[in-house]
Short mmCIF file of C-alpha atoms in Angstrom, two decimals:
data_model
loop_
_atom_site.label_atom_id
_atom_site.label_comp_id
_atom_site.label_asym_id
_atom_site.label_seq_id
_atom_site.Cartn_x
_atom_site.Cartn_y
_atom_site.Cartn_z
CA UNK O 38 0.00 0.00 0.00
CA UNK O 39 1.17 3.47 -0.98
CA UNK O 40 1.71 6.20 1.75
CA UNK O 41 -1.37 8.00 0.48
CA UNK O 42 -3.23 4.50 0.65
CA UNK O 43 -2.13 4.20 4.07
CA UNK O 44 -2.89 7.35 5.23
CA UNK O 45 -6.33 7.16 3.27
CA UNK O 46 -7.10 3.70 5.34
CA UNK O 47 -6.01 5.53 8.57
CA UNK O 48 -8.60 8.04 8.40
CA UNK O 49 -11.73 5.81 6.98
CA UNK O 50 -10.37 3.79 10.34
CA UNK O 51 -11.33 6.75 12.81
CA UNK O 52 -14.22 7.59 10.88
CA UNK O 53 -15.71 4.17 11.37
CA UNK O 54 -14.36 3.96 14.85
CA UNK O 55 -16.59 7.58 15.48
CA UNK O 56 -19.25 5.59 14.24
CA UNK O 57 -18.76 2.39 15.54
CA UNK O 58 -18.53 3.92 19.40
CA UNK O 59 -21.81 6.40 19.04
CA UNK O 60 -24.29 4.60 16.80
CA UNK O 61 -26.28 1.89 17.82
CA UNK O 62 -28.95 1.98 14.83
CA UNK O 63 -31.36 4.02 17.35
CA UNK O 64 -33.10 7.76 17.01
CA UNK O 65 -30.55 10.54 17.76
CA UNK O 66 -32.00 14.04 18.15
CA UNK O 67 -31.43 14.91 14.89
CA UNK O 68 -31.68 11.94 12.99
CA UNK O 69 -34.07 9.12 12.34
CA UNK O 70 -33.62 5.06 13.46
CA UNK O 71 -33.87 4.37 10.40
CA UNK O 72 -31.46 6.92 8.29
CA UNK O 73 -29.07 5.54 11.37
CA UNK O 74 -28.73 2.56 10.55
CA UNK O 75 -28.59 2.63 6.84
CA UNK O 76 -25.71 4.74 6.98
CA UNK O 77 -24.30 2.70 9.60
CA UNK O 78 -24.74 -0.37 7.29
CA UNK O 79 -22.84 1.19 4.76
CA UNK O 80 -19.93 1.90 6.83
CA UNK O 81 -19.83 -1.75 7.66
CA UNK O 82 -20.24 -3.04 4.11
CA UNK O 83 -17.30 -0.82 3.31
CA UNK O 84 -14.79 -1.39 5.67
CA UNK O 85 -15.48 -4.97 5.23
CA UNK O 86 -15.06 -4.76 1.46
CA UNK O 87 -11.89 -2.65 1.65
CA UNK O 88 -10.07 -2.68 5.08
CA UNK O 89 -10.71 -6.62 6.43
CA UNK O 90 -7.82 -6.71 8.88
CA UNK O 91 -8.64 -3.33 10.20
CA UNK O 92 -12.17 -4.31 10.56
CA UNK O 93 -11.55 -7.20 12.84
CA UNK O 94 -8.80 -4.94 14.54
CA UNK O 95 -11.92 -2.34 15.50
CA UNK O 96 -13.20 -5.30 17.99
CA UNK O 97 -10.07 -4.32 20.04
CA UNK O 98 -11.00 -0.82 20.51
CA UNK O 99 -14.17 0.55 22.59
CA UNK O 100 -17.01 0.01 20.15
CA UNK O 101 -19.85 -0.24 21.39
CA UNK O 102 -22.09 -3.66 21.93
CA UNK O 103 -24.56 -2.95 18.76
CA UNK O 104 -20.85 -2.32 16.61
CA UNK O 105 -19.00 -5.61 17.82
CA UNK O 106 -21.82 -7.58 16.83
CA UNK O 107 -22.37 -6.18 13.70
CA UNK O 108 -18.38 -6.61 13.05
CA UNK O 109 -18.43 -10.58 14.51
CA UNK O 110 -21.72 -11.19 12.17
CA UNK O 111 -20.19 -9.87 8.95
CA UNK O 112 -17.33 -11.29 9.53
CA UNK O 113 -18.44 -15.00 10.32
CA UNK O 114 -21.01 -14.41 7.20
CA UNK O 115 -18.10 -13.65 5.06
CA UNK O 116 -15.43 -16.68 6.18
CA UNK O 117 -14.92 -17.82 2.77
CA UNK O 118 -13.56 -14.41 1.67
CA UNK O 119 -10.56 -14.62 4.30
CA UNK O 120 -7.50 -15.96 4.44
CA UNK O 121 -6.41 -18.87 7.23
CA UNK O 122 -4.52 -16.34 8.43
CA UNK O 123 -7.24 -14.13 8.72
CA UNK O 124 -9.81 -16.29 9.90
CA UNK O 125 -7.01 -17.35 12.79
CA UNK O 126 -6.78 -13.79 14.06
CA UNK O 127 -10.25 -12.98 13.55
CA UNK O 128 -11.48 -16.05 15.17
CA UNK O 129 -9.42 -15.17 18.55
CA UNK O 130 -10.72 -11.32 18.54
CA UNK O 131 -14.13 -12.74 18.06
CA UNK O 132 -14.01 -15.45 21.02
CA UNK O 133 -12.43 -12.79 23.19
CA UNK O 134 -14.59 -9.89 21.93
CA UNK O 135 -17.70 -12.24 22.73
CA UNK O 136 -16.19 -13.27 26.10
CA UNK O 137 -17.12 -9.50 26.93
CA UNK O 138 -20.73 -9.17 25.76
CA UNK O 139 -23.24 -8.91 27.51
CA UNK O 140 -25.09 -12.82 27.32
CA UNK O 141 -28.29 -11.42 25.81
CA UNK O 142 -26.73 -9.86 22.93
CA UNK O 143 -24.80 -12.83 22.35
CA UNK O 144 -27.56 -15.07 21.97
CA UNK O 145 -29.04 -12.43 19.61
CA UNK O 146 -26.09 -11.89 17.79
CA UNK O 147 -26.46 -16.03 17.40
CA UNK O 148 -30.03 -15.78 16.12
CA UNK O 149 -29.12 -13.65 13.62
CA UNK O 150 -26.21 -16.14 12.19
CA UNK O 151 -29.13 -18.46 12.15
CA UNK O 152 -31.33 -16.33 10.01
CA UNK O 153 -28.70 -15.44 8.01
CA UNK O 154 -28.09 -19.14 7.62
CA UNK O 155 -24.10 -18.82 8.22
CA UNK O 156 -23.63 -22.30 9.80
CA UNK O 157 -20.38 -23.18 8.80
CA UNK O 158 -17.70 -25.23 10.87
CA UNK O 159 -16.05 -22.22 12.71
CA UNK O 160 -19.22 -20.73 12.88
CA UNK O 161 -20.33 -23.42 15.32
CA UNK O 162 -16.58 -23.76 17.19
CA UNK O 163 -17.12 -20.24 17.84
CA UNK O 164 -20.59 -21.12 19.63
CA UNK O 165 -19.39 -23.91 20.87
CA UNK O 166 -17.05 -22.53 22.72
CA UNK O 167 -18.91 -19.54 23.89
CA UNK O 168 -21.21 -21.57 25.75
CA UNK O 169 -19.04 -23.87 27.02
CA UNK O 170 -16.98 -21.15 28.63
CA UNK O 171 -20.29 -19.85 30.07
CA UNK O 172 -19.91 -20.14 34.27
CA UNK O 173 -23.60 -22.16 34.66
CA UNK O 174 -25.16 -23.43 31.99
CA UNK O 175 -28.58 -23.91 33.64
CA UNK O 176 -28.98 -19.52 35.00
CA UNK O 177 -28.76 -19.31 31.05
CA UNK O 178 -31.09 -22.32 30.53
CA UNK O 179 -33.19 -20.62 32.65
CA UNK O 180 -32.93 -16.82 32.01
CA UNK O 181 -32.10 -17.26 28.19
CA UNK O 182 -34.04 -20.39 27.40
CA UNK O 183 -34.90 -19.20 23.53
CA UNK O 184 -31.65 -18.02 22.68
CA UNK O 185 -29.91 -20.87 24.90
CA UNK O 186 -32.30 -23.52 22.93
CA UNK O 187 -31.57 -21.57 19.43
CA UNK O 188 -28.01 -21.74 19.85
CA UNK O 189 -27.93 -25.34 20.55
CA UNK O 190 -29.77 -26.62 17.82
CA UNK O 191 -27.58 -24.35 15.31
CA UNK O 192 -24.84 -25.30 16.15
CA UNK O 193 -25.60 -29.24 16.26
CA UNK O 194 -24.20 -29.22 20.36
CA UNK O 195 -24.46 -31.95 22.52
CA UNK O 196 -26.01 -30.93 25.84
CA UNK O 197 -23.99 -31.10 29.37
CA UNK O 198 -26.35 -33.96 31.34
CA UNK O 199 -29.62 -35.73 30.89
CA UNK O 200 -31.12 -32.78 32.84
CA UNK O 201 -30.71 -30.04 31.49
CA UNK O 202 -31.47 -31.26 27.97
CA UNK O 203 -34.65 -32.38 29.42
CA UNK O 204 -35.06 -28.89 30.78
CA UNK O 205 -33.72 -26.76 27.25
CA UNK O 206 -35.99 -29.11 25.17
CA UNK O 207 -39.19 -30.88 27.25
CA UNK O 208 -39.14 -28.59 30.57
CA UNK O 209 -42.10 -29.93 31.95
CA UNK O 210 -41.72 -33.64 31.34
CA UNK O 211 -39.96 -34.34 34.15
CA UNK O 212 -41.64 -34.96 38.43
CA UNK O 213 -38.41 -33.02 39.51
CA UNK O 214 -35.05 -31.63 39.09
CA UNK O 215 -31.69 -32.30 40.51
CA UNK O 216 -30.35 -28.80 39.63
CA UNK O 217 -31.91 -25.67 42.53
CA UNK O 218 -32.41 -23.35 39.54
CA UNK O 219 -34.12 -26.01 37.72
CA UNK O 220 -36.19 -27.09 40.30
CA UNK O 221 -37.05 -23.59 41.29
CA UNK O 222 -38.19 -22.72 37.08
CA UNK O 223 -40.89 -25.95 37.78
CA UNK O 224 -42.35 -25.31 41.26
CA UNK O 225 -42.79 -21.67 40.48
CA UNK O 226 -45.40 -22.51 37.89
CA UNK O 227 -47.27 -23.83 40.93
CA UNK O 228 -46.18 -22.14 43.87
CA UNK O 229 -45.31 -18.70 44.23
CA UNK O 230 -42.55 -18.76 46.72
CA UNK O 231 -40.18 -20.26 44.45
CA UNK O 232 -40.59 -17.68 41.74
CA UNK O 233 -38.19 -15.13 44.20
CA UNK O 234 -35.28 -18.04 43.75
CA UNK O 235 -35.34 -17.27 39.66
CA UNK O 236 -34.29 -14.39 37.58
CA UNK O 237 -35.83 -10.82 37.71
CA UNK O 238 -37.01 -11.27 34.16
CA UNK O 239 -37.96 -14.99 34.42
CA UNK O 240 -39.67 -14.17 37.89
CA UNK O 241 -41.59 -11.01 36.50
CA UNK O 242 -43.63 -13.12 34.28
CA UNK O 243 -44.63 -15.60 36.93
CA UNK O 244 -45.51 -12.86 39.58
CA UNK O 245 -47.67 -11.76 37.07
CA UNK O 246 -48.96 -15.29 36.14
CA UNK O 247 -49.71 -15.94 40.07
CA UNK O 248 -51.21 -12.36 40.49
CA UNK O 249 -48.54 -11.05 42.77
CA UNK O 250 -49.00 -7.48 43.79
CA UNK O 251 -46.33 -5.30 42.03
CA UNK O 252 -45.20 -3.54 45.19
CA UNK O 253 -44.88 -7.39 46.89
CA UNK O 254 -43.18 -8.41 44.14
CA UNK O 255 -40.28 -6.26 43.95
CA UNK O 256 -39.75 -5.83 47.27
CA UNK O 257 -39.12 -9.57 47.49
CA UNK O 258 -36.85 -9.84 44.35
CA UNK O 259 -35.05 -6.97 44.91
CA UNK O 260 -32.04 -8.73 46.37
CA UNK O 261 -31.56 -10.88 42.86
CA UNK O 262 -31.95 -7.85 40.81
CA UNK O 263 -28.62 -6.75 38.92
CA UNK O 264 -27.72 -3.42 38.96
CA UNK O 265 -28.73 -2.37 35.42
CA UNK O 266 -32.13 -4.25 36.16
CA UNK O 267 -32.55 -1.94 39.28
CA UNK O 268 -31.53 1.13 37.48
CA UNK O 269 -33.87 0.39 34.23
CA UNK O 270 -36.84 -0.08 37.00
CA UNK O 271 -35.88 3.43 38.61
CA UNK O 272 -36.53 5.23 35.51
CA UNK O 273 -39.17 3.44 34.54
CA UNK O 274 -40.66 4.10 37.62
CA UNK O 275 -40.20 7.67 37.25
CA UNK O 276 -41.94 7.76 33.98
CA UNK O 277 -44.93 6.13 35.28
CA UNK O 278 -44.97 7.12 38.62
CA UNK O 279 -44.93 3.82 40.06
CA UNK O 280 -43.41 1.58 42.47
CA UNK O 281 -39.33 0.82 42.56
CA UNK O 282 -36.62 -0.93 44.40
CA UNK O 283 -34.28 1.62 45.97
CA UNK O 284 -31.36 2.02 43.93
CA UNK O 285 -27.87 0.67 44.47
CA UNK O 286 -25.55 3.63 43.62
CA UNK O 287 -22.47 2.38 44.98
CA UNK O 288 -22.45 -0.50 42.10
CA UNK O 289 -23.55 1.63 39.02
CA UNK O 290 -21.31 2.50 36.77
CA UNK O 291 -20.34 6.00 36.09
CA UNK O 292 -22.40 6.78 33.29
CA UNK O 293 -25.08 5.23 34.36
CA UNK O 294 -25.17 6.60 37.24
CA UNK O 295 -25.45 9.91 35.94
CA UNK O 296 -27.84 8.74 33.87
CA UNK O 297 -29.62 7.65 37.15
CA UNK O 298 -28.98 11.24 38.20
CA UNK O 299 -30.36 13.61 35.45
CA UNK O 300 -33.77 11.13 35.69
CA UNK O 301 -34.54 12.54 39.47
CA UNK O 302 -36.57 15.55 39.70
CA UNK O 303 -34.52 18.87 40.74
CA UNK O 304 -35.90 18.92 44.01
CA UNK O 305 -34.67 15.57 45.12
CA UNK O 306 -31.08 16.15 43.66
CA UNK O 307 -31.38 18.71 46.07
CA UNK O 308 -32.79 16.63 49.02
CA UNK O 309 -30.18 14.18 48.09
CA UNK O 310 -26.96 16.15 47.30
CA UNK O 311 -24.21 14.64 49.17
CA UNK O 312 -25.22 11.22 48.61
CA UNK O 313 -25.91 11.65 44.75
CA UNK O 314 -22.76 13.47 44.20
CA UNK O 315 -20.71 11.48 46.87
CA UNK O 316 -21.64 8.75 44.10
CA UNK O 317 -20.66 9.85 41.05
CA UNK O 318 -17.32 11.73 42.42
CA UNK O 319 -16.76 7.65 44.03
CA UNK O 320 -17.27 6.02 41.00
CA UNK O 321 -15.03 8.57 39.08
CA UNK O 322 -12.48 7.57 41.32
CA UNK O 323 -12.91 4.07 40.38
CA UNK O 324 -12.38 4.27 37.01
CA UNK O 325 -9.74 7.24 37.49
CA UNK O 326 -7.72 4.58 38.88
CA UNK O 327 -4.08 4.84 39.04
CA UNK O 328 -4.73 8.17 36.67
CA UNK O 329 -5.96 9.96 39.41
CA UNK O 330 -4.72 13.31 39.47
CA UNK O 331 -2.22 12.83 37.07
CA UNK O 332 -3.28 15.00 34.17
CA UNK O 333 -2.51 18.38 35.68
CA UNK O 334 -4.61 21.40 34.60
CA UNK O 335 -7.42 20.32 32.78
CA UNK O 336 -10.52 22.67 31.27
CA UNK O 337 -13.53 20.97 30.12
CA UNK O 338 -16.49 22.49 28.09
CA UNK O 339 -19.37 20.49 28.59
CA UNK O 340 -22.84 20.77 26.61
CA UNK O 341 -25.54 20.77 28.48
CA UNK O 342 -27.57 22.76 25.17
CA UNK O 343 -31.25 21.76 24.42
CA UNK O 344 -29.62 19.05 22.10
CA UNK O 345 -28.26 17.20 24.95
CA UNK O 346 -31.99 15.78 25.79
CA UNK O 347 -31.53 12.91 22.96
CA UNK O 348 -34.55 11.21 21.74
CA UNK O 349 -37.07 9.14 22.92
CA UNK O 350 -35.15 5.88 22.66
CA UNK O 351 -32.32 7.93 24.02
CA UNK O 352 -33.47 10.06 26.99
CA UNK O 353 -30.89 12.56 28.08
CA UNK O 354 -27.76 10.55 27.11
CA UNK O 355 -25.89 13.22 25.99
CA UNK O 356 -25.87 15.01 28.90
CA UNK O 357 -25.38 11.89 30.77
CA UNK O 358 -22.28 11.52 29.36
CA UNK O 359 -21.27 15.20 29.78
CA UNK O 360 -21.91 14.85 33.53
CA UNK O 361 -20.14 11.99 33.71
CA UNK O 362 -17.08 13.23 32.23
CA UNK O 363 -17.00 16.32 34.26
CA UNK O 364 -16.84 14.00 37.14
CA UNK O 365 -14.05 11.70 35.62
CA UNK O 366 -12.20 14.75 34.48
CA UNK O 367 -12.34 15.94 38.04
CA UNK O 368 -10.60 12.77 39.36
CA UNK O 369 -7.96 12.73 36.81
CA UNK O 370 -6.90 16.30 37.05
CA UNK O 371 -4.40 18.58 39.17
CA UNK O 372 -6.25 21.53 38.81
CA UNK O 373 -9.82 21.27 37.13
CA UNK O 374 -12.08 23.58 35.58
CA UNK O 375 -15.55 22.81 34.16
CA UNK O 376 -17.68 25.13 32.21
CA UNK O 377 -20.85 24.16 31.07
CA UNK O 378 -22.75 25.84 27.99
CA UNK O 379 -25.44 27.48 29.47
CA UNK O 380 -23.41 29.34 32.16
CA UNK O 381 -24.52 27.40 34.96
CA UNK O 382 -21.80 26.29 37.35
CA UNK O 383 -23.82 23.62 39.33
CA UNK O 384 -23.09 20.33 37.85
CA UNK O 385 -25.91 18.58 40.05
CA UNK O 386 -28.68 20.61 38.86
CA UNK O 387 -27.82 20.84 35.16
CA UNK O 388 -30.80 20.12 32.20
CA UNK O 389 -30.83 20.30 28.46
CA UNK O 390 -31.91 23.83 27.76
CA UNK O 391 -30.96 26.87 25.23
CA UNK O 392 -28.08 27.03 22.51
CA UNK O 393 -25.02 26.23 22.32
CA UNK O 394 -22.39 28.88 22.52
CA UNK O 395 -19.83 26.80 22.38
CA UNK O 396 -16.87 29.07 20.99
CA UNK O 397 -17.41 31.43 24.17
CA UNK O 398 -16.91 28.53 26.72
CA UNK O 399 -13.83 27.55 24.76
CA UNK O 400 -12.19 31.30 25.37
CA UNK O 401 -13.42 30.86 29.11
CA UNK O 402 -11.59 27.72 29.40
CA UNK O 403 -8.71 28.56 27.16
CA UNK O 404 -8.54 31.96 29.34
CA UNK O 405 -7.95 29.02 32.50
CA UNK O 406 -4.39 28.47 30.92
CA UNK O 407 -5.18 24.50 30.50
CA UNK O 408 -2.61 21.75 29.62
CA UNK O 409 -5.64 20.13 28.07
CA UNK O 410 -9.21 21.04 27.17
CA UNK O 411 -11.68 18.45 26.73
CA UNK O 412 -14.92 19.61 25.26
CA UNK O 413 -17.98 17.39 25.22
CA UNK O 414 -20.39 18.47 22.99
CA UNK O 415 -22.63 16.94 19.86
CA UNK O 416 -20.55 19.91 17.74
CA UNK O 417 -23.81 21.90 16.87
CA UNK O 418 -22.25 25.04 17.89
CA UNK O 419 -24.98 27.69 17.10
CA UNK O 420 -24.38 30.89 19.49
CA UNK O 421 -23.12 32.34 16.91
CA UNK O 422 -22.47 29.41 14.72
CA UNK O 423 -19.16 29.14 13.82
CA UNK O 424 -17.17 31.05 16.38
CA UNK O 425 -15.69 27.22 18.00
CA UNK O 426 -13.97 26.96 14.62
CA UNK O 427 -12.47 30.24 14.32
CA UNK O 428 -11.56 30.58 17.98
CA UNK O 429 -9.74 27.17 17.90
CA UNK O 430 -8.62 28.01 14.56
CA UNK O 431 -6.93 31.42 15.27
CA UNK O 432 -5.76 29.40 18.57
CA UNK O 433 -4.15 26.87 17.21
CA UNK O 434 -2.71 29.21 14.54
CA UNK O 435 -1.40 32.22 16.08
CA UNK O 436 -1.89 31.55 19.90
CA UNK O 437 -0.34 28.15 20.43
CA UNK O 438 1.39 26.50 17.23
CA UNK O 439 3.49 24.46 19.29
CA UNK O 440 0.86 22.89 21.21
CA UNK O 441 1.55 23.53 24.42
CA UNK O 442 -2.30 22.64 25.09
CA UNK O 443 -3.83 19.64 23.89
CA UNK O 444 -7.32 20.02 22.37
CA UNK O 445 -9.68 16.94 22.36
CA UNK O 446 -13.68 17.03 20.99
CA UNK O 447 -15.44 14.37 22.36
CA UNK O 448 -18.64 13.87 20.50
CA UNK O 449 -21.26 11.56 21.92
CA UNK O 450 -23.91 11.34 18.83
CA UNK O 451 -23.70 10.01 15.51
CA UNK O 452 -24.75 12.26 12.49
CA UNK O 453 -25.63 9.45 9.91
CA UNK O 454 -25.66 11.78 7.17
CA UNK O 455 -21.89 12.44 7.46
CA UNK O 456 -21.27 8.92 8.23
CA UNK O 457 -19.03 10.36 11.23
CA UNK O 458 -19.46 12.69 14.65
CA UNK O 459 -19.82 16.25 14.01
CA UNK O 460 -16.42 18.39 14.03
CA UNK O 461 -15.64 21.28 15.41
CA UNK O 462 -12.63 22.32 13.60
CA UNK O 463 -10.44 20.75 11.67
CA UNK O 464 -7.51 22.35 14.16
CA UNK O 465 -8.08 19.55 16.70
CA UNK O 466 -9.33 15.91 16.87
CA UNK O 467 -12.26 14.88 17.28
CA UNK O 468 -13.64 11.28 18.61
CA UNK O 469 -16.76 9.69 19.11
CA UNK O 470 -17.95 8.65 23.08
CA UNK O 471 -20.32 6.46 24.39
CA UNK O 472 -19.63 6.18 27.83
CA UNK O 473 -17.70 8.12 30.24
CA UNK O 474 -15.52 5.62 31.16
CA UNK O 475 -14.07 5.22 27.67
CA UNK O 476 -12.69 9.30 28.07
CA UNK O 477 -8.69 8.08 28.82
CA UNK O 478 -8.76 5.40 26.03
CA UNK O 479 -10.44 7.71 23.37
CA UNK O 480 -8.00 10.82 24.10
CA UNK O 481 -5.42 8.51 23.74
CA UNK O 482 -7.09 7.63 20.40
CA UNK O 483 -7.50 10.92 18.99
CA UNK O 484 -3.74 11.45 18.69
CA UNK O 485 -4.37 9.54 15.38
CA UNK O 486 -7.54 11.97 14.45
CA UNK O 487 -5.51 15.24 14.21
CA UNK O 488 -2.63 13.69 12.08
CA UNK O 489 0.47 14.04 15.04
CA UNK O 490 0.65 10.40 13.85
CA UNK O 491 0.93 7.50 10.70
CA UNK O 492 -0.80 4.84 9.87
CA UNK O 493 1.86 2.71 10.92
CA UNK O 494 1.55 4.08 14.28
CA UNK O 495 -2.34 3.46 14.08
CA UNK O 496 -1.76 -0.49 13.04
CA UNK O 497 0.53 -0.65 15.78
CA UNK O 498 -2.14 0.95 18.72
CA UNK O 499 -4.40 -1.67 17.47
CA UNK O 500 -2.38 -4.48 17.56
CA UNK O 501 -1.63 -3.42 21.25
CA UNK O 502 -4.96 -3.07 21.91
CA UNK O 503 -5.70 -6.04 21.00
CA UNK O 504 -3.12 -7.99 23.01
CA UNK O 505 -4.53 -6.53 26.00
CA UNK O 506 -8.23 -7.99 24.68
CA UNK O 507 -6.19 -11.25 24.73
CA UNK O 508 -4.98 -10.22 28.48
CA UNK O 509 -8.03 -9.91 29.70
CA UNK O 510 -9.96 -13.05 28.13
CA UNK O 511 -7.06 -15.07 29.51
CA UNK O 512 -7.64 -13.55 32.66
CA UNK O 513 -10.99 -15.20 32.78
CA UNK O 514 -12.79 -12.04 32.23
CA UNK O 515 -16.07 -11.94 30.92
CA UNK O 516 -19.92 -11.06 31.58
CA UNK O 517 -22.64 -12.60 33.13
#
């Protein structure tokens, strides 16, 4: 490849990486589902049809969930166009990209192989595998029956013990079971104590089955409800005004929890102000880690704009992840300073509302004398539009040519119609966020976006990334 081919490939690489960590196919403030994920399918199709080693290498990176199933499908669709070296690489970033997935996306990501009819022999080592590395076989028997019963049959596997093929294939044709989760799946069709010994979702429909009051019901499950479960059911709860478990905020995750935040009405942020921000600020630290503090002065410019209410299908995560950040960026700095769009300089209390005068919170923060600005923002930068570009133009430019401050855009929404995030400038990088705690890895990242670096450097960051994928699936890592 020439060194305009290679430099060509290194930038349709960052677009689709842009892509491949915001979009997930769904309605985006400014954009439809469905213009989403036709331009999201044509990114795929592309880099598959052009870049094939660099398209596996993306499963390395952050992506998220929707974009590493896409990439594993495509891939294991396409197995006769590869190499044996190709399909031996790809086949360890799949297993170990998999290993990471969250089970029920898995067993989608399965159905859709099936549909698609790809049922070749690594196809089926791959599933094979996957569900023999699986910690207990019956909880996904149980919780993921369909899926778990799909998968089987596709991939022609033999079952581990009499029981729990008899459970996967003729549940109720058998006086008892052996296995406690097994057992507990047959006497709650009868008896409604033994629902509360299942599965939140498996459980749900039985409570509802027996007639269980609501409130009874999830007071009693509460203590086999995952965090994510309990966290969906707060919001839920919020929209309809009804009945919730009492969330656990000391196991969300960051952005989540922020999520978690922005759903609470102002006046209990209020009520609840230590405890809510004692939260976040704790589970900033946790993914700060060993970074903590180490970034010196840092200036973030965070968009809290009407634009940062999402959609629908999407409910506030824009500003989720702004408030998120401002918390991480806390931890990792010396010396912080966060400005948010519409003036307001209580991070708590903060709601999508007004334009987005972006370029003026830029010359506030520049004004700060930062070793790094971080500005989180969806790029619409409207009050006036245009001034963000000139102002980090004319910065970059005349101001600080030698770079003494790094500039990084972090853009959490996909605009499908330029197949990328929305740029601020072209005088500093920009990269596509989904969550929070992706903000170290993805300023690392953008070092390739404004062109300080080759390609070769960019082949060699994702080789390295995905040796630590390897790490970590070695480790025994994975996701129940």
């Amino acid at each position: 490849m020439s060194e305009r081919g290679a430099a060509v490939a290194a930038e349709d690489v960052l677009l689709f990486v842009n892509a491949a960590i915001t979009a997930t196919g769904q309605r985006e403030f400014r954009s439809g589902a469905g213009e989403q994920r036709l331009s999201l399918d044509f990114l795929h199709a592309y880099m598959l049809g052009n870049y094939r080693d660099l398209y596996a290498g993306v499963l390395a990176l952050d992506v998220n969930d929707h974009n590493a199933a896409l990439i594993i499908q495509r891939l294991l669709e396409t197995a006769a166009e590869a190499t044996a070296e190709q399909r031996r690489t790809e086949g360890r970033l799949i297993a170990s990209r998999l290993a990471l997935l969250p089970p029920q996306r898995v067993y989608g990501l399965f159905g859709a192989l099936r549909q698609s009819g790809v049922n070749n022999r690594r196809t089926r080592a791959i599933i094979r595998d996957w569900i023999a590395s699986r910690p207990d076989p019956a909880f996904d028997a149980v919780k993921y029956r369909g899926g778990f019963k799909r998968a089987l049959r596709h991939a022609h596997l033999a079952l581990m013990g009499e029981e729990l093929g008899a459970f996967v294939f003729r549940p109720l044709s058998r006086g008892r079971y052996g296995t406690p989760l097994l057992e507990a799946w047959r006497r709650a069709h009868f008896a409604q104590d033994a629902l509360y010994e299942l599965p939140y979702t498996v459980a749900e429909g039985f409570a509802a089955k027996h007639g269980v009051p609501r409130e009874v019901f999830l007071e009693r499950i509460a203590p086999r409800m995952t965090r994510l479960e309990t966290l969906r059911l707060q919001e839920s709860a919020r929209r309809h005004e009804a009945g919730a478990v009492p969330a656990a905020l000391d196991r969300m995750p960051l952005t989540r929890l922020a999520s978690y935040v922005l759903s609470l009405p102002v006046e209990e942020r209020l009520r609840r102000r230590r405890e809510l921000t004692g939260a976040l600020d704790a589970a900033a630290v946790r993914v700060a880690g060993a970074h903590r503090g180490s970034w010196g002065r840092v200036a973030a410019v965070l968009d809290d704009s009407f634009s940062a209410s999402g959609s629908g299908t999407k409910r506030r995560r824009p500003l989720a992840v702004a408030l998120a950040c401002h918390h991480l960026l806390a931890a990792l700095a010396g010396e912080y300073t966060g400005l948010w769009t519409s003036g307001r300089t209580d991070a708590l209390l903060v709601r999508p509302y007004g334009a987005t005068p972006l370029g003026r919170r830029i010359l506030d923060a520049l004004e700060t004398g930062p070793s790094r600005l971080v500005i989180v923002s969806d790029g619409w930068d409207n009050a006036p539009p245009g001034l963000a570009d000139e102002v980090l133009r004319v910065w970059r430019a005349r101001i600080d040519p030698g770079r003494r401050t790094e500039v990084v855009h972090l853009n959490p929404v996909y605009d499908a119609e330029d197949f990328d995030v929305r740029r601020l400038s072209p005088a500093v990088a920009t990269a596509g966020i989904r969550d929070a705690e992706d903000l170290p890895a993805l300023v690392e990242l953008a070092q390739f976006a404004e062109g300080r670096t080759g390609p070769a450097e960019l082949a060699a960051y994702l080789d390295a990334r995905a040796r630590r994928l390897f790490d970590r699936t070695d480790r025994g890592e994975h996701t129940r």
